[in-house]
Amino acid sequence: MSGVSAVARIRATADARGGTALRELTGDGPLALRRSRHPQDAGAAHVVLVGAMAAPLGGDRLRVEVVVEPGARLLVTSAAATLSLPGREPAPAHYDLDLTVAGDAELIWRPEPVIAAAGSELRLWTRVHLDPHARLLLREEQVLGRHDERPGRLTSRLTVRQGGRLVLDQSTDIGTGAPPGWDGPAVLAGHRTLGQMLTTRAGTVGASAEAAAFPLGENLTLLTAVAQDIPALRAALEAPDPTPRPVPVP
């Protein structure tokens, strides 16, 4: 099977001055990582994921591994949307995210949306491993198709373990080629954009006509929403810019 295989790794650790150091920052192929200044917290690290080439294409296997060690604070964003495109062979692309957050550590995962272009097939799996005293804000946004084009297929899975216990394992399969009913009233109801926000911050999430909130585990909440476009989705998630201030753990 053709395609590109690439892995990016981020490891954030607390330094001796109350800040955060990046002990590991490596990426290859289409996964490039860049250091940046945190917009609000001088003691936190900020990493930007930059697409160095068109990806993911059909047959590609991409993986991002993030570890936030005790006392560290990390913000991860992306320079642009992730665009899933068809490859030369009719094979799905795989994009895995493995996020581990230790006790008294904080991860804010806030990339730009994943867009499933016409003819593409992407399998996205996000695995989250949390210490019971970890702090997390994870936002995922997915868009079916570019402007005025048919959607590609996007199969996504989110699994969350807190203190070693599985608290969430959910999957969605939407877009052209997905099982019937994906665009029906029980799933997207004609919308083209969906998203979710997973957070340990009390008071960050709520619910609206377009969104629903679900309590999970210890101080952990999942908010899901559908919308016609990204601005409407972020409004439904009540988080147009959800970067929280660090919150001390008792």
PDB file of N, CA and C in Angstrom, residues 157-206:
ATOM      1  N   ARG A 157     -13.049   8.503  16.004  1.00  0.00           N
ATOM      2  CA  ARG A 157     -13.239   7.810  17.277  1.00  0.00           C
ATOM      3  C   ARG A 157     -12.519   8.598  18.367  1.00  0.00           C
ATOM      4  N   LEU A 158     -13.159   8.748  19.506  1.00  0.00           N
ATOM      5  CA  LEU A 158     -12.576   9.423  20.664  1.00  0.00           C
ATOM      6  C   LEU A 158     -12.658   8.485  21.853  1.00  0.00           C
ATOM      7  N   THR A 159     -11.503   8.117  22.399  1.00  0.00           N
ATOM      8  CA  THR A 159     -11.475   7.311  23.609  1.00  0.00           C
ATOM      9  C   THR A 159     -10.757   8.089  24.703  1.00  0.00           C
ATOM     10  N   VAL A 160     -11.314   8.047  25.890  1.00  0.00           N
ATOM     11  CA  VAL A 160     -10.766   8.803  27.020  1.00  0.00           C
ATOM     12  C   VAL A 160     -10.627   7.866  28.208  1.00  0.00           C
ATOM     13  N   ARG A 161      -9.431   7.835  28.775  1.00  0.00           N
ATOM     14  CA  ARG A 161      -9.178   7.109  30.018  1.00  0.00           C
ATOM     15  C   ARG A 161      -8.749   8.108  31.079  1.00  0.00           C
ATOM     16  N   GLN A 162      -9.345   7.976  32.238  1.00  0.00           N
ATOM     17  CA  GLN A 162      -9.032   8.867  33.357  1.00  0.00           C
ATOM     18  C   GLN A 162      -8.630   7.994  34.545  1.00  0.00           C
ATOM     19  N   GLY A 163      -7.385   8.158  34.991  1.00  0.00           N
ATOM     20  CA  GLY A 163      -6.889   7.301  36.044  1.00  0.00           C
ATOM     21  C   GLY A 163      -6.865   5.842  35.646  1.00  0.00           C
ATOM     22  N   GLY A 164      -6.659   5.570  34.361  1.00  0.00           N
ATOM     23  CA  GLY A 164      -6.631   4.215  33.855  1.00  0.00           C
ATOM     24  C   GLY A 164      -7.989   3.615  33.568  1.00  0.00           C
ATOM     25  N   ARG A 165      -9.056   4.330  33.892  1.00  0.00           N
ATOM     26  CA  ARG A 165     -10.415   3.815  33.680  1.00  0.00           C
ATOM     27  C   ARG A 165     -11.005   4.426  32.416  1.00  0.00           C
ATOM     28  N   LEU A 166     -11.580   3.582  31.571  1.00  0.00           N
ATOM     29  CA  LEU A 166     -12.212   4.062  30.350  1.00  0.00           C
ATOM     30  C   LEU A 166     -13.513   4.782  30.704  1.00  0.00           C
ATOM     31  N   VAL A 167     -13.600   6.080  30.352  1.00  0.00           N
ATOM     32  CA  VAL A 167     -14.805   6.856  30.653  1.00  0.00           C
ATOM     33  C   VAL A 167     -15.560   7.255  29.394  1.00  0.00           C
ATOM     34  N   LEU A 168     -14.936   7.097  28.220  1.00  0.00           N
ATOM     35  CA  LEU A 168     -15.616   7.438  26.979  1.00  0.00           C
ATOM     36  C   LEU A 168     -14.994   6.663  25.827  1.00  0.00           C
ATOM     37  N   ASP A 169     -15.846   6.108  24.985  1.00  0.00           N
ATOM     38  CA  ASP A 169     -15.411   5.486  23.735  1.00  0.00           C
ATOM     39  C   ASP A 169     -16.552   5.688  22.734  1.00  0.00           C
ATOM     40  N   GLN A 170     -16.416   6.698  21.898  1.00  0.00           N
ATOM     41  CA  GLN A 170     -17.480   7.018  20.952  1.00  0.00           C
ATOM     42  C   GLN A 170     -16.923   7.133  19.543  1.00  0.00           C
ATOM     43  N   SER A 171     -17.768   6.793  18.566  1.00  0.00           N
ATOM     44  CA  SER A 171     -17.361   6.832  17.163  1.00  0.00           C
ATOM     45  C   SER A 171     -18.453   7.487  16.332  1.00  0.00           C
ATOM     46  N   THR A 172     -18.037   8.144  15.251  1.00  0.00           N
ATOM     47  CA  THR A 172     -18.962   8.656  14.248  1.00  0.00           C
ATOM     48  C   THR A 172     -18.443   8.272  12.874  1.00  0.00           C
ATOM     49  N   ASP A 173     -19.359   8.047  11.950  1.00  0.00           N
ATOM     50  CA  ASP A 173     -19.004   7.692  10.579  1.00  0.00           C
ATOM     51  C   ASP A 173     -19.938   8.484   9.666  1.00  0.00           C
ATOM     52  N   ILE A 174     -19.403   9.516   9.028  1.00  0.00           N
ATOM     53  CA  ILE A 174     -20.231  10.449   8.276  1.00  0.00           C
ATOM     54  C   ILE A 174     -19.612  10.733   6.914  1.00  0.00           C
ATOM     55  N   GLY A 175     -20.428  11.229   6.002  1.00  0.00           N
ATOM     56  CA  GLY A 175     -19.954  11.612   4.683  1.00  0.00           C
ATOM     57  C   GLY A 175     -20.275  10.576   3.624  1.00  0.00           C
ATOM     58  N   THR A 176     -19.881  10.875   2.404  1.00  0.00           N
ATOM     59  CA  THR A 176     -20.167  10.003   1.270  1.00  0.00           C
ATOM     60  C   THR A 176     -19.547   8.629   1.474  1.00  0.00           C
ATOM     61  N   GLY A 177     -20.372   7.599   1.417  1.00  0.00           N
ATOM     62  CA  GLY A 177     -19.904   6.238   1.626  1.00  0.00           C
ATOM     63  C   GLY A 177     -20.153   5.712   3.019  1.00  0.00           C
ATOM     64  N   ALA A 178     -20.544   6.587   3.948  1.00  0.00           N
ATOM     65  CA  ALA A 178     -20.871   6.150   5.303  1.00  0.00           C
ATOM     66  C   ALA A 178     -22.206   5.407   5.297  1.00  0.00           C
ATOM     67  N   PRO A 179     -22.492   4.624   6.334  1.00  0.00           N
ATOM     68  CA  PRO A 179     -23.776   3.916   6.390  1.00  0.00           C
ATOM     69  C   PRO A 179     -24.955   4.881   6.288  1.00  0.00           C
ATOM     70  N   PRO A 180     -26.071   4.451   5.718  1.00  0.00           N
ATOM     71  CA  PRO A 180     -27.235   5.331   5.569  1.00  0.00           C
ATOM     72  C   PRO A 180     -27.682   5.910   6.913  1.00  0.00           C
ATOM     73  N   GLY A 181     -28.155   7.134   6.830  1.00  0.00           N
ATOM     74  CA  GLY A 181     -28.665   7.808   8.019  1.00  0.00           C
ATOM     75  C   GLY A 181     -27.718   8.814   8.628  1.00  0.00           C
ATOM     76  N   TRP A 182     -26.465   8.900   8.113  1.00  0.00           N
ATOM     77  CA  TRP A 182     -25.494   9.809   8.735  1.00  0.00           C
ATOM     78  C   TRP A 182     -25.910  11.276   8.625  1.00  0.00           C
ATOM     79  N   ASP A 183     -26.696  11.623   7.583  1.00  0.00           N
ATOM     80  CA  ASP A 183     -27.144  13.011   7.438  1.00  0.00           C
ATOM     81  C   ASP A 183     -28.596  13.179   7.872  1.00  0.00           C
ATOM     82  N   GLY A 184     -29.144  12.180   8.544  1.00  0.00           N
ATOM     83  CA  GLY A 184     -30.531  12.239   8.992  1.00  0.00           C
ATOM     84  C   GLY A 184     -30.692  13.000  10.288  1.00  0.00           C
ATOM     85  N   PRO A 185     -31.925  13.088  10.781  1.00  0.00           N
ATOM     86  CA  PRO A 185     -32.213  13.901  11.970  1.00  0.00           C
ATOM     87  C   PRO A 185     -31.546  13.395  13.241  1.00  0.00           C
ATOM     88  N   ALA A 186     -31.169  12.125  13.302  1.00  0.00           N
ATOM     89  CA  ALA A 186     -30.548  11.598  14.511  1.00  0.00           C
ATOM     90  C   ALA A 186     -29.048  11.838  14.564  1.00  0.00           C
ATOM     91  N   VAL A 187     -28.464  12.303  13.437  1.00  0.00           N
ATOM     92  CA  VAL A 187     -27.015  12.514  13.410  1.00  0.00           C
ATOM     93  C   VAL A 187     -26.729  13.979  13.059  1.00  0.00           C
ATOM     94  N   LEU A 188     -26.540  14.295  11.789  1.00  0.00           N
ATOM     95  CA  LEU A 188     -26.178  15.663  11.412  1.00  0.00           C
ATOM     96  C   LEU A 188     -27.381  16.540  11.090  1.00  0.00           C
ATOM     97  N   ALA A 189     -28.519  15.928  10.777  1.00  0.00           N
ATOM     98  CA  ALA A 189     -29.744  16.690  10.488  1.00  0.00           C
ATOM     99  C   ALA A 189     -29.509  17.749   9.406  1.00  0.00           C
ATOM    100  N   GLY A 190     -28.744  17.381   8.375  1.00  0.00           N
ATOM    101  CA  GLY A 190     -28.509  18.300   7.270  1.00  0.00           C
ATOM    102  C   GLY A 190     -27.370  19.279   7.473  1.00  0.00           C
ATOM    103  N   HIS A 191     -26.726  19.290   8.644  1.00  0.00           N
ATOM    104  CA  HIS A 191     -25.592  20.187   8.879  1.00  0.00           C
ATOM    105  C   HIS A 191     -24.327  19.631   8.243  1.00  0.00           C
ATOM    106  N   ARG A 192     -23.345  20.497   8.022  1.00  0.00           N
ATOM    107  CA  ARG A 192     -22.081  20.088   7.394  1.00  0.00           C
ATOM    108  C   ARG A 192     -20.910  20.119   8.370  1.00  0.00           C
ATOM    109  N   THR A 193     -21.136  20.614   9.563  1.00  0.00           N
ATOM    110  CA  THR A 193     -20.045  20.812  10.511  1.00  0.00           C
ATOM    111  C   THR A 193     -20.435  20.235  11.863  1.00  0.00           C
ATOM    112  N   LEU A 194     -19.518  19.535  12.490  1.00  0.00           N
ATOM    113  CA  LEU A 194     -19.761  19.026  13.834  1.00  0.00           C
ATOM    114  C   LEU A 194     -18.499  19.166  14.660  1.00  0.00           C
ATOM    115  N   GLY A 195     -18.674  19.186  15.965  1.00  0.00           N
ATOM    116  CA  GLY A 195     -17.515  19.358  16.828  1.00  0.00           C
ATOM    117  C   GLY A 195     -17.807  18.901  18.234  1.00  0.00           C
ATOM    118  N   GLN A 196     -16.743  18.841  19.003  1.00  0.00           N
ATOM    119  CA  GLN A 196     -16.872  18.470  20.404  1.00  0.00           C
ATOM    120  C   GLN A 196     -15.784  19.159  21.204  1.00  0.00           C
ATOM    121  N   MET A 197     -16.101  19.384  22.467  1.00  0.00           N
ATOM    122  CA  MET A 197     -15.136  19.969  23.381  1.00  0.00           C
ATOM    123  C   MET A 197     -15.140  19.134  24.649  1.00  0.00           C
ATOM    124  N   LEU A 198     -13.959  18.674  25.037  1.00  0.00           N
ATOM    125  CA  LEU A 198     -13.779  17.867  26.236  1.00  0.00           C
ATOM    126  C   LEU A 198     -12.983  18.704  27.221  1.00  0.00           C
ATOM    127  N   THR A 199     -13.514  18.894  28.419  1.00  0.00           N
ATOM    128  CA  THR A 199     -12.861  19.809  29.345  1.00  0.00           C
ATOM    129  C   THR A 199     -13.042  19.381  30.785  1.00  0.00           C
ATOM    130  N   THR A 200     -12.048  19.729  31.595  1.00  0.00           N
ATOM    131  CA  THR A 200     -12.122  19.523  33.039  1.00  0.00           C
ATOM    132  C   THR A 200     -12.504  20.801  33.762  1.00  0.00           C
ATOM    133  N   ARG A 201     -12.727  21.869  33.019  1.00  0.00           N
ATOM    134  CA  ARG A 201     -12.986  23.175  33.647  1.00  0.00           C
ATOM    135  C   ARG A 201     -14.478  23.355  33.914  1.00  0.00           C
ATOM    136  N   ALA A 202     -14.804  23.481  35.182  1.00  0.00           N
ATOM    137  CA  ALA A 202     -16.190  23.725  35.559  1.00  0.00           C
ATOM    138  C   ALA A 202     -16.614  25.099  35.070  1.00  0.00           C
ATOM    139  N   GLY A 203     -17.829  25.172  34.535  1.00  0.00           N
ATOM    140  CA  GLY A 203     -18.361  26.453  34.085  1.00  0.00           C
ATOM    141  C   GLY A 203     -17.981  26.819  32.680  1.00  0.00           C
ATOM    142  N   THR A 204     -17.117  26.002  32.002  1.00  0.00           N
ATOM    143  CA  THR A 204     -16.711  26.315  30.639  1.00  0.00           C
ATOM    144  C   THR A 204     -17.779  25.940  29.633  1.00  0.00           C
ATOM    145  N   VAL A 205     -18.536  24.870  29.925  1.00  0.00           N
ATOM    146  CA  VAL A 205     -19.481  24.368  28.947  1.00  0.00           C
ATOM    147  C   VAL A 205     -20.906  24.525  29.429  1.00  0.00           C
ATOM    148  N   GLY A 206     -21.787  24.579  28.469  1.00  0.00           N
ATOM    149  CA  GLY A 206     -23.211  24.609  28.740  1.00  0.00           C
ATOM    150  C   GLY A 206     -23.901  23.847  27.633  1.00  0.00           C
TER     151      GLY A 206
END
